[in-house]
PDB file of C-alpha atoms in Angstrom:
ATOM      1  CA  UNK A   1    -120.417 108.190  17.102  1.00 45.00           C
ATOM      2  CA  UNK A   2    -123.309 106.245  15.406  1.00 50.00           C
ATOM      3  CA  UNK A   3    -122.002 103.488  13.715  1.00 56.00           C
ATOM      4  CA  UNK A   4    -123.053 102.078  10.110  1.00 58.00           C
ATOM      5  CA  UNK A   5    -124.322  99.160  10.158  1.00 54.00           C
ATOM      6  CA  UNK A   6    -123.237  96.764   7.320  1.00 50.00           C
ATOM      7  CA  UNK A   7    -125.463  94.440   5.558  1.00 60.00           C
ATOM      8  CA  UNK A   8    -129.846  95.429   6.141  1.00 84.00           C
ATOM      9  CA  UNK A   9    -130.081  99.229   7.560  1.00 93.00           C
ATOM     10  CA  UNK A  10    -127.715 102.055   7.390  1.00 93.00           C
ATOM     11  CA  UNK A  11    -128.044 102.794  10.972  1.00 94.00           C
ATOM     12  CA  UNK A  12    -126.960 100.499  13.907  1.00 92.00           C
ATOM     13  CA  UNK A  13    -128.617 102.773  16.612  1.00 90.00           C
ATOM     14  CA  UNK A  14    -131.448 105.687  17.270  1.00 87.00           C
ATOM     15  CA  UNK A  15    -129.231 108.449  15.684  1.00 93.00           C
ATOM     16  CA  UNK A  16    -128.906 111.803  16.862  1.00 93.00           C
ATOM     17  CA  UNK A  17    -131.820 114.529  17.778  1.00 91.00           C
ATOM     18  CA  UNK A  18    -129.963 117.697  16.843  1.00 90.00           C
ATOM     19  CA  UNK A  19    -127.716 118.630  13.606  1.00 93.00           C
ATOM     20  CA  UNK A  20    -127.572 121.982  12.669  1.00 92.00           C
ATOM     21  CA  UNK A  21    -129.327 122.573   9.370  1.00 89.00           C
ATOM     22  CA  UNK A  22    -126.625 125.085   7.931  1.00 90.00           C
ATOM     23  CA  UNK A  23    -124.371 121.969   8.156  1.00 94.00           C
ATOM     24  CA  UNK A  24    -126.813 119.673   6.327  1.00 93.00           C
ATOM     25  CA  UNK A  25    -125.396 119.234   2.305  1.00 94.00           C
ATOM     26  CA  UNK A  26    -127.903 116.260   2.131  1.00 95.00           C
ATOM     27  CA  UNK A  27    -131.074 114.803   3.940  1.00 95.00           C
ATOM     28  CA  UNK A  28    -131.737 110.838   3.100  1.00 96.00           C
ATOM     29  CA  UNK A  29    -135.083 109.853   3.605  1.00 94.00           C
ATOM     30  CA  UNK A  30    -135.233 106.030   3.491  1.00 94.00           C
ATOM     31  CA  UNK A  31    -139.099 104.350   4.170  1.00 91.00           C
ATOM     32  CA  UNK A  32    -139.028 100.943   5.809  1.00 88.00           C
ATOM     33  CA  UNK A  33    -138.119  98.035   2.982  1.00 88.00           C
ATOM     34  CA  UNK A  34    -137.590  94.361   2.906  1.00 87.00           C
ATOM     35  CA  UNK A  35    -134.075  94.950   3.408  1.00 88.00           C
ATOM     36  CA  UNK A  36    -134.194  97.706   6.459  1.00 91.00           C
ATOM     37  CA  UNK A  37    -137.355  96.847   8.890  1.00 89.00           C
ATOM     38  CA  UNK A  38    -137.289 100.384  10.157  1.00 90.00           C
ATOM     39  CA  UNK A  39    -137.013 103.705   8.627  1.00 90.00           C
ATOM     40  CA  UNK A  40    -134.046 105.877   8.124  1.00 94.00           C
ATOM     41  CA  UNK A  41    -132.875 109.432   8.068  1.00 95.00           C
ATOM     42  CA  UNK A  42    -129.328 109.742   6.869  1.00 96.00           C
ATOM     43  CA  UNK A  43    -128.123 113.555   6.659  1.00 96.00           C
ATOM     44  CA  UNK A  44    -124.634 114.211   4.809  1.00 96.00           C
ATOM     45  CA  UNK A  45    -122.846 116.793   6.238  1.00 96.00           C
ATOM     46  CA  UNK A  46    -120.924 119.561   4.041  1.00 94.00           C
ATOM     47  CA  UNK A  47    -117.905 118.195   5.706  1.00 95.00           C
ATOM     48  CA  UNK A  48    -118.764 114.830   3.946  1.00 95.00           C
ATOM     49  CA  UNK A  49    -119.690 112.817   7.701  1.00 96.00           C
ATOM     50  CA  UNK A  50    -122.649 111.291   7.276  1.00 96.00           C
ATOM     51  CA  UNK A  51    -124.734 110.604  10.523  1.00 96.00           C
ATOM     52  CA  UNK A  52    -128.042 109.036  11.594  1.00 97.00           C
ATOM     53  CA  UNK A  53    -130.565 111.186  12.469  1.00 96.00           C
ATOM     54  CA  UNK A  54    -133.409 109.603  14.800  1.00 94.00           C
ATOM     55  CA  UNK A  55    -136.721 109.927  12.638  1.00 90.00           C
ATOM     56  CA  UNK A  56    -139.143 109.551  16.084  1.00 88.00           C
ATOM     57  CA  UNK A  57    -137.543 112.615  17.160  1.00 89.00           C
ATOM     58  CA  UNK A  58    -139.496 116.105  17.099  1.00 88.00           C
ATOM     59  CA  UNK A  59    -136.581 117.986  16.584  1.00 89.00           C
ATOM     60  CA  UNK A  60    -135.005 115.601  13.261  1.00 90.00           C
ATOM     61  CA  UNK A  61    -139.183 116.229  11.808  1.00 87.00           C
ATOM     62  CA  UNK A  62    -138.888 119.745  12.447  1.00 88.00           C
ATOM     63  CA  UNK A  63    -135.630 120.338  11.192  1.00 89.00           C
ATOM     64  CA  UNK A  64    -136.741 118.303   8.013  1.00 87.00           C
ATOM     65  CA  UNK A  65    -139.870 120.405   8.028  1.00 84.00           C
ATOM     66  CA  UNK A  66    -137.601 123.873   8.257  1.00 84.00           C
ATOM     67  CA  UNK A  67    -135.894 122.487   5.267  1.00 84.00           C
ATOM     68  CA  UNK A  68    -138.957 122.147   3.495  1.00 80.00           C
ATOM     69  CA  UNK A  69    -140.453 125.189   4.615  1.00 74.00           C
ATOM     70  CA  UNK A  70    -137.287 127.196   2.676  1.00 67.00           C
ATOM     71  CA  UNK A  71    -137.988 125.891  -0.069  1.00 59.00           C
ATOM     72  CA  UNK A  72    -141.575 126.876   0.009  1.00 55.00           C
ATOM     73  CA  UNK A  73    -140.292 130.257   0.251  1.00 57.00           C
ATOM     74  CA  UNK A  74    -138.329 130.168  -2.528  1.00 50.00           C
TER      75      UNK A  74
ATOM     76  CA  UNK B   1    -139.164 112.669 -18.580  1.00 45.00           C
ATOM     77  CA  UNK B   2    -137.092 115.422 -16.494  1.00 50.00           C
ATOM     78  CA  UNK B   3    -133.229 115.389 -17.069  1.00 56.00           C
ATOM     79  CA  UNK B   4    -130.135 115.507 -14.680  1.00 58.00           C
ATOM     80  CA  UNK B   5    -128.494 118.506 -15.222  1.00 54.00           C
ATOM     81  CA  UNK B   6    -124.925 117.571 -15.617  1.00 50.00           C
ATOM     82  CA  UNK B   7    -122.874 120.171 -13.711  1.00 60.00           C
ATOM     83  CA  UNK B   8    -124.381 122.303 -10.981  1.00 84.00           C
ATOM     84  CA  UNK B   9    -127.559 121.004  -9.917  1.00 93.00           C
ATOM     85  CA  UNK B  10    -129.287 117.361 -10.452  1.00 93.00           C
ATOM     86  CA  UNK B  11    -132.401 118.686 -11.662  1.00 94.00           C
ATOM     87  CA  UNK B  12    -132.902 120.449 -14.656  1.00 92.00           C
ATOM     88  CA  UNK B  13    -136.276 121.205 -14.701  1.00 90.00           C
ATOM     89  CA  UNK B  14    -139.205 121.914 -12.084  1.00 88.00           C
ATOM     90  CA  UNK B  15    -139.445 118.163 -11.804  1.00 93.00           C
ATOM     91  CA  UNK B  16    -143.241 116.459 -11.194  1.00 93.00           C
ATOM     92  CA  UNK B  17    -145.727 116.773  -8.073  1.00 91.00           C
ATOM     93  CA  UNK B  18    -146.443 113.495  -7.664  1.00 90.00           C
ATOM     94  CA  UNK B  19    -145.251 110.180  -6.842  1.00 93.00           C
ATOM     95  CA  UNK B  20    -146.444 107.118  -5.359  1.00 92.00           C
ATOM     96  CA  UNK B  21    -145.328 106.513  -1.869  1.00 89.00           C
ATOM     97  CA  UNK B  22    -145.536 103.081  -2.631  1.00 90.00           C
ATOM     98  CA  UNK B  23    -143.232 103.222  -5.328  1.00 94.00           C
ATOM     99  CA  UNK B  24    -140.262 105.246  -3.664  1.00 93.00           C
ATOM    100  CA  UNK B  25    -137.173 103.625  -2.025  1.00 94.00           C
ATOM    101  CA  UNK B  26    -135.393 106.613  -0.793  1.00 95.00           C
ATOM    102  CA  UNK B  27    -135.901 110.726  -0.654  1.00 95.00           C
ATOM    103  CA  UNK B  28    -132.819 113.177  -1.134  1.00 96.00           C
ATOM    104  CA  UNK B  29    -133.606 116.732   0.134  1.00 94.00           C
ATOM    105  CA  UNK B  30    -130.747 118.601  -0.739  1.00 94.00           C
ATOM    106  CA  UNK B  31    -130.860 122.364   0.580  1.00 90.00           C
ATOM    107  CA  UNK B  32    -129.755 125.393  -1.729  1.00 88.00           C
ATOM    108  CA  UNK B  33    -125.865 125.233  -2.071  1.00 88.00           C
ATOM    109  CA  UNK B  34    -122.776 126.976  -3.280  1.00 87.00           C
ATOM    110  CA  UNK B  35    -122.964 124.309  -6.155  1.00 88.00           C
ATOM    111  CA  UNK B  36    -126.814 124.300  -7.211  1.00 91.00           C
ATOM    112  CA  UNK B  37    -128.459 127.316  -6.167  1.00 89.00           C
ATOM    113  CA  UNK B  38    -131.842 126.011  -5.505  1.00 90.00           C
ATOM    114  CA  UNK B  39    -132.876 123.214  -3.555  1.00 90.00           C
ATOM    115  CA  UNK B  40    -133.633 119.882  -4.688  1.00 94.00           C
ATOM    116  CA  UNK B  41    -135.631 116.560  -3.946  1.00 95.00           C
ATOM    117  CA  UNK B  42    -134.655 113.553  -5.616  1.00 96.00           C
ATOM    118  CA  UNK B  43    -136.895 110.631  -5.111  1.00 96.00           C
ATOM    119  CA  UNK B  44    -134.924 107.606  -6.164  1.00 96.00           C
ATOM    120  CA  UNK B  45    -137.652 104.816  -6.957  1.00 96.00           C
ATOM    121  CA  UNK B  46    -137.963 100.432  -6.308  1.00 94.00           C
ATOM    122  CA  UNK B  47    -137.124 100.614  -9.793  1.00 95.00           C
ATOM    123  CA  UNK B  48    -133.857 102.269  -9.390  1.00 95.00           C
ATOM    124  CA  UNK B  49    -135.150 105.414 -11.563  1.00 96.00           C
ATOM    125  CA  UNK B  50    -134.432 108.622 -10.149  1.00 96.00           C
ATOM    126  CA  UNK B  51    -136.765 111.684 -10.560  1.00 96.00           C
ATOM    127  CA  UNK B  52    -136.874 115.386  -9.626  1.00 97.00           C
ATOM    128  CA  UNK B  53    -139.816 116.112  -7.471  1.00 96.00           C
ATOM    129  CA  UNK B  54    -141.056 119.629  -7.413  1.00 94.00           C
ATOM    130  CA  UNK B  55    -140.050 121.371  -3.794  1.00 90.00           C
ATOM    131  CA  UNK B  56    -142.547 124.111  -4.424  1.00 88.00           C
ATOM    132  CA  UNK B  57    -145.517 122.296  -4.730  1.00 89.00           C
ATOM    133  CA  UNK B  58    -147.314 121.302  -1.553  1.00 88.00           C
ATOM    134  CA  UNK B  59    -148.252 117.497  -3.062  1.00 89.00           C
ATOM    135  CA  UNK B  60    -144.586 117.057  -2.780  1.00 90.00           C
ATOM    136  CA  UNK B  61    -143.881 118.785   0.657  1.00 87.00           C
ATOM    137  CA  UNK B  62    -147.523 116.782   1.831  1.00 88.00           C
ATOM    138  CA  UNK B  63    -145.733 113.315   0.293  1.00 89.00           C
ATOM    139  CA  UNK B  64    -142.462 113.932   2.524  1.00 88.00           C
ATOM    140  CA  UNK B  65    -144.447 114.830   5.695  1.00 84.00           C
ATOM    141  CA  UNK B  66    -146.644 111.824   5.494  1.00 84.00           C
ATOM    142  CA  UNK B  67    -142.956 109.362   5.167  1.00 84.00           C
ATOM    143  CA  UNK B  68    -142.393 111.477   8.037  1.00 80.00           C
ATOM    144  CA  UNK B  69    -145.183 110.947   9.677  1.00 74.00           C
ATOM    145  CA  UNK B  70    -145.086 107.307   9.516  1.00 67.00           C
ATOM    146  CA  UNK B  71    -142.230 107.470  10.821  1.00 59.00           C
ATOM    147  CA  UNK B  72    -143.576 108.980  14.346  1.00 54.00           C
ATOM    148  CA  UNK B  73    -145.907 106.671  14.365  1.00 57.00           C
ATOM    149  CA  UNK B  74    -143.745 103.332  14.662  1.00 50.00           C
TER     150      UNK B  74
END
């Protein structure tokens, strides 16, 4: 699976597309930074995994977006 | 300044609209949960101060999709 990378950036590589939101406890939303070049999105999952989530993908901004949109509707 | 809620949820109150993008190291979006039920963003800043953002308002949902959008454009 997507491996952590120690030291500048969470995430070694691209991340996933797809994680179903019903699974997502947490979204991390990290802008680029002196330390990490690139930005990341870090989702916890209510099992306590935490992947990388691939933040050029359509699907990771929509699912973000979805997330948003709930609470909109609150 | 808003409070952490010790306990359930993080935020205690409504939190504010608006913060510099400039300013912010990380976002948390945490969905509704068993634990809090209402969903939360966190915005943790350079600083290392953490505030409640308000999900409802569309400054704050406008502030996430622009770090999003930057994010599609690298």
């Amino acid at each position: 699976q997507n491996k952590f990378h120690r030291g500048r950036c969470f995430c070694a590589d691209k991340g996933v597309d797809v994680v179903l939101l019903k699974n997502i406890e947490k979204f991390e939303i990290i802008p680029a930074s002196p330390s990490c070049g690139k930005q990341e999105i870090i989702v916890t999952l209510k099992s306590a995994e935490r992947k990388c989530m691939n933040p050029e993908s359509k699907l990771t901004q929509n699912l973000i977006k979805r997330a948003l949109g709930k609470m909109a509707r609150q």
